[in-house]
Structure formats: C-alpha cells, structure tokens
Coordinates of C-alpha atoms in Angstrom, one line a residue:
M12 CA -24.7 10.3 -13.7
D13 CA -21.2 9.1 -12.7
K14 CA -20.9 5.9 -10.8
I15 CA -18.6 4.1 -8.4
K16 CA -19.0 0.3 -8.6
L17 CA -18.0 -2.2 -5.9
S18 CA -18.1 -5.7 -7.5
R19 CA -18.2 -9.2 -6.0
M20 CA -17.6 -8.2 -2.5
Q21 CA -17.6 -11.5 -0.4
F22 CA -19.1 -11.9 3.0
F23 CA -20.3 -14.8 5.4
G24 CA -23.7 -14.5 6.6
N25 CA -26.4 -16.4 8.4
H26 CA -29.4 -15.5 5.9
G27 CA -32.2 -17.7 4.8
V28 CA -35.6 -19.1 5.5
F29 CA -34.3 -22.5 6.8
A30 CA -32.8 -23.0 10.2
E31 CA -29.8 -24.8 8.9
E32 CA -29.0 -21.6 6.9
N33 CA -29.2 -19.4 10.0
K34 CA -27.1 -21.8 12.1
L35 CA -24.4 -22.9 9.5
G36 CA -24.3 -19.7 7.4
Q37 CA -22.8 -19.3 3.9
R38 CA -20.9 -17.2 1.6
F39 CA -22.8 -14.2 -0.1
Y40 CA -21.6 -11.8 -2.8
V41 CA -22.7 -8.2 -2.9
D42 CA -22.4 -5.7 -5.7
V43 CA -23.0 -1.9 -5.2
E44 CA -23.4 0.8 -7.8
L45 CA -23.5 4.3 -6.4
A46 CA -24.7 7.1 -8.6
V47 CA -22.6 10.1 -7.3
P48 CA -21.1 13.1 -9.1
L49 CA -17.4 12.5 -9.6
D50 CA -16.4 15.8 -11.4
K51 CA -15.0 17.6 -8.2
P52 CA -12.9 14.5 -6.9
G53 CA -11.7 14.1 -10.6
L54 CA -10.4 17.5 -10.6
S55 CA -9.2 17.9 -7.1
D56 CA -7.6 14.3 -6.8
H57 CA -8.7 14.6 -3.1
I58 CA -10.2 11.6 -1.0
D59 CA -12.5 14.0 1.0
D60 CA -14.3 15.0 -2.3
T61 CA -15.5 11.4 -3.1
I62 CA -16.9 8.4 -1.4
N63 CA -14.2 6.3 0.2
Y64 CA -15.0 2.8 -1.3
A65 CA -13.1 1.1 1.6
H66 CA -15.6 2.6 4.0
V67 CA -18.5 1.5 1.7
F68 CA -17.1 -2.1 1.9
F69 CA -16.9 -2.2 5.6
K70 CA -20.5 -0.6 6.0
V71 CA -21.9 -3.4 3.7
K72 CA -19.8 -6.1 5.6
E73 CA -21.2 -4.8 9.0
I74 CA -24.8 -5.2 7.4
V75 CA -24.3 -8.6 5.9
E76 CA -22.4 -10.0 8.8
G77 CA -24.1 -8.2 11.7
R78 CA -27.6 -9.6 11.7
T79 CA -29.6 -12.4 10.2
Y80 CA -32.4 -11.9 7.4
K81 CA -34.7 -14.5 6.3
L82 CA -34.9 -13.0 2.8
I83 CA -32.0 -11.6 0.8
E84 CA -34.5 -9.0 -0.5
A85 CA -34.5 -7.6 3.1
L86 CA -30.7 -7.7 3.2
A87 CA -30.6 -5.8 -0.1
E88 CA -33.0 -3.3 1.2
N89 CA -31.1 -2.6 4.3
I90 CA -27.9 -2.1 2.4
A91 CA -29.5 0.5 0.1
S92 CA -31.2 2.2 2.9
E93 CA -28.0 2.6 5.0
L94 CA -25.9 3.7 2.1
L95 CA -28.3 6.4 1.1
G96 CA -28.6 7.5 4.7
T97 CA -24.9 7.5 5.4
Y98 CA -23.7 9.3 2.2
T99 CA -25.5 12.3 1.3
S100 CA -23.8 12.7 -2.1
I101 CA -25.3 9.4 -3.4
H102 CA -28.3 10.1 -5.7
E103 CA -29.2 6.6 -6.4
V104 CA -27.8 3.0 -5.4
T105 CA -28.3 -0.3 -7.0
V106 CA -27.5 -3.4 -4.7
R107 CA -27.2 -7.0 -5.9
V108 CA -27.2 -9.9 -3.3
I109 CA -26.1 -13.1 -4.7
K110 CA -26.6 -16.5 -2.8
P111 CA -24.4 -18.8 -4.8
H112 CA -25.5 -22.0 -3.2
P113 CA -29.1 -21.9 -2.2
P114 CA -30.2 -25.0 -0.4
F115 CA -32.6 -26.4 -3.1
P116 CA -32.4 -30.0 -4.6
V117 CA -31.8 -28.5 -8.0
V118 CA -28.6 -27.5 -9.6
F119 CA -28.2 -23.8 -10.8
D120 CA -25.6 -21.0 -10.3
G121 CA -27.2 -19.2 -7.3
V122 CA -29.8 -16.6 -6.7
T123 CA -29.4 -12.9 -7.2
V124 CA -31.7 -10.1 -5.9
E125 CA -31.1 -6.7 -7.4
I126 CA -32.8 -3.5 -6.1
N127 CA -32.6 0.1 -7.2
R128 CA -33.3 3.0 -4.8
K129 CA -33.1 6.8 -5.4
R130 CA -32.9 9.5 -2.8
A131 CA -36.0 11.1 -2.0
N132 CA -35.8 14.9 -2.9

C-alpha cells in the first residue's frame, strides 16, 4: 500500500500523569503514516484525489493541543481514531507520539508510543 508520512510534527500540549505536566505543558512530536492508494492522484495531479496533508496536520494539532490526556497512549489512540473517521480513503494509520522530556530523574532521549490501526471492513 502507498503511504503519506508526516514526520516530526511539533505541538505544545499538557499531557501527563503529573499535575505539573498538565499545568506547565511541554513539547510533543507526532509522526503519522497513512496507508492510502496514491495511484489516482499520481496520474491526475489533482489535490482532490488525495489527502491534503496540511489538513491532516491541523487535525492532529487540534487533537494534541485541544484537550489533556494522562497517557500518550490515549493521545495516539485518539489521533488514529479521528484520522480513520475523517478520511475514508485511509486503510491503515500508524501514529507515533514522542514525549522528548518526560519528568523522570533519569537521562534518556524521550518516550515514544507507536500504534497501528486498520479500518474495519
């Protein structure tokens, strides 16, 4: 299946288990891979035959910045569900949510949650 990938989209959100995370917020990165047939737009060169990735960006932004989640797992699930519900041409979606600076007293390069969801037939 063909794919459209939006990589390292950056948003500011208030997600986390700790009250400080919900109050202060932090930066999150989101990657989205959309499995969608691209033969028609490849031949037509017309925006209406594909998924407008600018619209996808703003849909994800609305989800990440619009409400607070305790778990980035729930955030990823909501993104996947909304994209599958909004764009009927998507057969499968992979969502990665990266929390680059979790509030732990250890040093590592962030936490990533990755989920993959398929359209129910």
